[in-house]
XYZ file of C-alpha atoms in Angstrom:
355
model
C 7.626 43.896 8.328
C 8.434 40.713 7.401
C 5.550 37.577 6.566
C 7.075 34.088 6.841
C 5.294 32.308 3.780
C 4.884 28.892 5.428
C 4.699 26.366 2.665
C 4.582 23.127 3.494
C 5.614 20.200 2.223
C 2.805 17.647 3.412
C 3.517 15.296 5.932
C 6.139 17.623 7.318
C 4.488 18.353 10.702
C 2.566 21.265 9.606
C -0.423 20.156 11.284
C 1.403 20.349 14.438
C 3.217 23.772 13.570
C 0.061 25.155 12.863
C -1.305 23.782 15.867
C 1.136 25.061 18.492
C 1.018 28.584 16.720
C -3.101 28.834 17.685
C -2.668 27.633 20.531
C -0.009 30.391 22.216
C -1.091 33.180 19.627
C -0.529 34.954 22.885
C 2.699 34.226 23.256
C 3.870 34.775 20.124
C 1.744 38.721 19.937
C 3.523 39.071 23.194
C 6.505 38.940 21.195
C 5.645 41.028 17.907
C 4.773 38.018 15.974
C 1.097 37.610 14.210
C -0.325 34.493 13.253
C -3.381 35.203 12.010
C -6.762 33.239 12.704
C -9.073 34.702 10.348
C -12.274 32.781 10.686
C -10.694 30.357 13.485
C -8.878 28.775 10.691
C -5.974 27.634 12.102
C -4.682 26.121 9.480
C -5.455 29.439 6.860
C -6.546 26.847 4.105
C -7.585 30.158 2.379
C -4.640 30.495 1.462
C -4.873 27.512 -1.845
C -7.949 29.061 -2.548
C -4.620 31.030 -5.523
C -3.008 27.850 -6.807
C -5.962 25.694 -6.290
C -6.855 24.124 -9.887
C -9.723 25.573 -12.153
C -9.833 28.413 -9.397
C -10.451 30.654 -12.095
C -13.133 28.548 -13.887
C -14.865 28.725 -10.061
C -15.864 32.161 -8.973
C -17.338 30.930 -5.226
C -13.015 30.082 -4.786
C -12.194 32.924 -5.281
C -14.981 34.800 -3.399
C -13.681 32.711 -0.765
C -10.217 33.619 -1.254
C -10.407 37.084 -1.599
C -12.780 37.082 1.678
C -10.309 35.569 3.902
C -7.320 37.195 2.658
C -9.372 40.812 3.678
C -10.424 38.675 6.839
C -7.055 37.465 7.900
C -5.269 41.552 6.874
C -7.589 43.463 8.959
C -6.234 40.334 11.961
C -2.553 41.441 10.614
C -3.651 45.138 10.660
C -5.475 45.350 14.363
C -2.398 43.224 15.810
C -0.201 45.932 15.203
C 2.215 43.166 15.244
C 5.686 43.680 13.423
C 6.050 39.724 11.949
C 3.748 38.010 10.484
C 3.074 34.066 9.805
C 1.494 32.252 7.883
C 1.648 28.430 7.090
C -0.766 26.345 4.859
C 1.519 23.515 3.857
C -1.817 22.671 0.230
C 0.670 25.814 -1.199
C 2.626 22.751 -2.209
C 0.421 19.492 -2.657
C 0.590 18.596 -6.087
C -2.431 16.963 -5.515
C -5.026 19.654 -6.345
C -2.837 22.723 -6.837
C -1.258 23.593 -10.927
C 2.198 25.470 -9.419
C 2.562 28.453 -11.891
C 3.442 31.095 -12.202
C 0.507 33.024 -13.034
C -0.958 31.616 -9.696
C 2.024 32.138 -7.690
C 2.211 36.127 -8.999
C -1.558 36.519 -7.427
C -0.499 35.145 -4.249
C 1.644 37.851 -4.174
C 0.177 40.845 -5.146
C -2.214 39.647 -1.841
C 0.478 39.063 0.373
C 2.107 42.749 -0.455
C -1.016 44.311 1.008
C 0.647 43.730 4.218
C 3.494 43.688 2.957
C 6.579 43.045 0.396
C 9.237 41.746 2.048
C 7.724 37.519 1.722
C 10.316 34.798 2.900
C 9.570 31.545 1.827
C 9.830 28.821 4.168
C 9.295 24.678 3.284
C 10.280 21.165 4.997
C 11.263 17.971 2.360
C 11.796 14.691 3.833
C 13.542 11.803 2.515
C 11.467 10.631 -0.410
C 10.819 7.760 0.334
C 9.161 8.471 3.378
C 7.825 11.274 2.008
C 6.135 8.724 -1.045
C 4.981 6.530 2.377
C 3.188 9.477 3.819
C 1.539 10.347 -0.086
C 0.097 7.847 -1.167
C -1.310 7.227 1.961
C -2.956 10.445 2.472
C -3.933 9.580 -1.436
C -5.884 6.345 -0.409
C -7.201 8.754 2.875
C -8.841 10.992 0.131
C -8.691 10.096 -3.154
C -8.586 6.746 -4.179
C -5.573 4.707 -6.115
C -2.430 3.759 -4.902
C 1.147 5.254 -6.381
C 3.376 3.799 -8.225
C 6.574 3.669 -6.230
C 8.731 3.745 -9.428
C 7.312 5.779 -10.788
C 7.288 8.797 -7.484
C 8.511 12.152 -8.079
C 8.902 14.451 -4.744
C 9.728 17.687 -7.477
C 10.900 19.138 -3.748
C 13.083 21.165 -6.439
C 10.589 22.308 -8.578
C 8.229 23.794 -6.565
C 10.539 25.601 -4.431
C 12.418 26.966 -7.363
C 8.642 28.239 -8.673
C 8.459 29.663 -5.492
C 12.136 32.102 -5.239
C 11.662 33.178 -9.319
C 8.036 34.197 -8.472
C 8.882 35.905 -4.663
C 12.288 37.234 -5.865
C 14.537 36.235 -3.102
C 15.589 32.904 -1.886
C 13.529 29.668 0.219
C 14.210 28.746 3.813
C 14.476 24.926 3.415
C 15.059 22.260 6.056
C 14.618 18.612 6.705
C 11.909 17.238 8.414
C 13.802 14.783 10.275
C 13.761 14.577 14.266
C 18.116 14.474 14.572
C 17.766 17.353 11.857
C 14.966 19.039 14.020
C 16.409 21.810 16.227
C 15.792 19.838 19.544
C 14.210 17.392 17.720
C 10.387 19.763 17.987
C 9.698 21.666 14.575
C 8.868 24.516 16.346
C 11.852 25.274 17.932
C 12.951 24.351 14.510
C 10.964 26.866 12.729
C 11.439 29.652 14.728
C 15.033 29.553 14.435
C 15.399 28.692 11.317
C 13.810 32.159 9.538
C 14.845 33.894 12.553
C 12.752 34.477 14.989
C 14.075 32.825 18.369
C 12.653 35.913 20.521
C 10.012 33.823 20.734
C 10.282 30.970 24.074
C 8.548 27.303 23.534
C 11.024 25.465 25.467
C 7.773 25.301 28.041
C 5.405 24.530 25.114
C 4.038 20.588 25.197
C 4.862 19.198 21.709
C 0.851 18.222 20.034
C 1.036 14.924 17.569
C -1.133 14.912 14.907
C -2.222 13.288 11.675
C -1.294 9.234 12.740
C -0.440 7.089 10.394
C -3.121 4.185 9.319
C -1.745 0.557 9.561
C -0.930 -1.341 6.521
C -3.963 -2.912 6.506
C -6.222 0.157 6.612
C -4.301 0.867 3.629
C -5.479 -1.929 1.995
C -9.539 -1.205 3.130
C -9.568 2.088 2.391
C -8.076 0.595 -1.471
C -10.818 -2.355 -1.702
C -13.118 0.467 -0.062
C -12.741 2.519 -3.530
C -13.109 -0.250 -6.078
C -15.734 -0.400 -9.147
C -18.496 -3.344 -7.177
C -18.391 -3.865 -10.714
C -14.390 -5.283 -10.890
C -14.083 -3.091 -12.898
C -10.128 -0.860 -12.528
C -12.632 2.302 -11.974
C -11.719 3.920 -8.793
C -15.410 5.291 -6.491
C -15.171 8.544 -5.921
C -16.348 10.465 -2.896
C -16.886 13.673 -1.361
C -13.940 15.376 0.799
C -16.311 14.482 3.849
C -17.175 11.567 2.932
C -13.702 10.575 2.155
C -13.146 11.451 6.033
C -15.918 10.120 7.475
C -14.891 6.810 6.000
C -10.512 6.468 7.187
C -11.338 8.401 10.120
C -13.993 5.518 11.103
C -11.968 2.738 9.628
C -8.979 4.421 12.660
C -11.182 4.361 14.725
C -12.126 0.940 14.120
C -8.126 0.072 14.415
C -7.306 1.107 17.616
C -10.259 -0.577 19.486
C -9.256 -3.415 17.578
C -5.129 -2.247 19.239
C -4.405 -2.922 15.346
C -2.055 0.243 14.823
C 1.003 0.248 13.473
C 3.148 2.062 11.375
C 3.032 0.571 7.653
C 7.039 0.530 6.291
C 7.989 0.395 2.663
C 10.034 -3.194 1.849
C 13.620 -2.295 0.384
C 12.702 -2.631 -2.777
C 9.951 -0.082 -2.680
C 12.287 2.087 -0.700
C 14.989 1.855 -3.396
C 12.703 1.849 -6.581
C 11.578 5.369 -5.055
C 14.884 6.913 -4.155
C 16.578 5.869 -7.541
C 13.772 7.491 -9.343
C 14.688 10.486 -7.248
C 18.102 9.899 -7.142
C 19.180 13.639 -9.432
C 16.205 15.181 -6.821
C 18.891 14.428 -3.763
C 21.707 16.019 -5.760
C 19.454 18.675 -6.263
C 19.440 18.756 -2.703
C 21.749 18.232 -1.812
C 23.662 21.185 -4.644
C 21.784 23.691 -3.856
C 20.166 23.831 -0.142
C 23.440 21.464 1.319
C 19.845 18.800 2.494
C 21.362 15.704 2.881
C 18.689 13.712 3.384
C 18.779 10.581 6.264
C 17.571 7.644 5.655
C 14.635 6.360 4.846
C 12.833 3.640 6.636
C 12.930 -0.003 5.175
C 12.311 -3.097 6.053
C 14.058 -6.033 3.962
C 11.702 -8.771 2.313
C 9.928 -9.781 -0.744
C 5.260 -9.322 -0.597
C 4.486 -12.705 0.435
C 1.372 -12.905 -2.362
C 2.689 -13.228 -5.911
C 1.110 -9.621 -8.011
C -1.999 -11.836 -9.403
C -3.480 -13.346 -7.005
C -3.307 -9.054 -4.653
C -6.087 -7.867 -3.864
C -4.551 -4.393 -4.086
C -1.241 -3.028 -4.475
C -0.499 -1.927 -0.995
C -0.116 -5.949 -0.618
C 3.393 -5.044 -3.412
C 5.128 -2.343 -0.954
C 4.934 -3.563 2.043
C 4.228 -5.951 4.596
C 0.700 -6.766 6.090
C -1.212 -9.356 7.651
C -4.702 -10.358 5.361
C -6.074 -12.192 8.736
C -6.549 -8.651 9.346
C -7.244 -7.485 6.654
C -10.686 -8.807 6.254
C -11.511 -8.479 10.188
C -10.850 -5.052 9.840
C -13.078 -4.879 6.374
C -15.608 -6.977 8.019
C -16.058 -4.812 11.075
C -16.007 -1.769 9.000
C -18.984 -3.589 6.994
C -20.813 -4.126 9.234
C -20.973 -0.905 11.339
C -21.496 0.874 8.149
C -24.736 -1.111 7.674
C -25.516 -0.834 11.103
C -25.582 2.982 10.094
C -27.925 2.820 7.229
C -30.519 1.466 9.751
C -30.162 3.903 12.596
C -30.669 6.379 9.347
C -33.472 4.446 8.248
C -34.927 4.443 11.570
C -34.511 7.960 12.377
C -36.129 9.253 8.689
C -39.075 6.690 9.607
C -39.251 8.439 13.214
C -39.062 12.011 11.090
C -41.924 11.168 8.855
C -44.172 9.456 12.199
C -43.431 13.115 13.529
C -44.437 15.126 10.648
C -47.084 13.406 9.491
C -50.594 15.018 11.043
C -52.964 12.812 12.644
C -55.718 11.966 11.488
């Protein structure tokens, strides 16, 4: 038996891969491969708790990790399969993980309860494209625009820690349509790890995690600003953040304002300069010669002192659309407040005893 541990990186079509494995569980099992779905969690999120920041001080998270792992172990045992595929992109998400050897050893020790042959698998991408995706994700989940010159992908450091703790070389692939087998993440993954006995040629590609427009990114940034105009960010709970950006995505889709953000060449070059040594390591150690990142020529239209968001310094956008989206979102939320208020009044009326 072997365990193929897919650790990400984030924004490399991980969700598409996971959804495909969930949908085609029967085909995988027929090929003697188990993709365990403990509690129907196709992302196997509980695995992230092995390396989550502050987990040692949070008994509830530790319990969740142990419970999820025990349930997964039982699914694997019951399947009787020779090989196991696990996939959790949070295991390489530097925004929420600590990435130290002790934390990774905890994960390895638990995985060894299934099998000691653990083979890490990871996808990386051009640092400038990676920066843009991570910056979007940060705005959706946490707030704050990441600095282009200050962004470090840290691919080699993260991969190196896994290789050291798991005492094996990782399978490292570049996520780019031109570099993937048949241009497909599923076919590429199965080929890269030697599981080509699975015939995925008839599997329909599954798209997920669509980008937000540059205008929507500005609105997300504004929605987290302190009402007093300071540099402080408003912190939302995860569920609130999820509702906010999904509602925003619906608004821009209905208004026909959806388009992918693209960095100015200056921002692209700044990221690539910062990550030049990283690119050298990925080429020399893993044979990854990154495809060119996407960018457009041009300069920010608004001087820095007059920008309403740092996003304006990174990519071309339409301010009129920003204000339109902001207005629609604000009105939408106001209507929601009134709906909730009326609902509360109704509930109070229904529970008030009649005289």
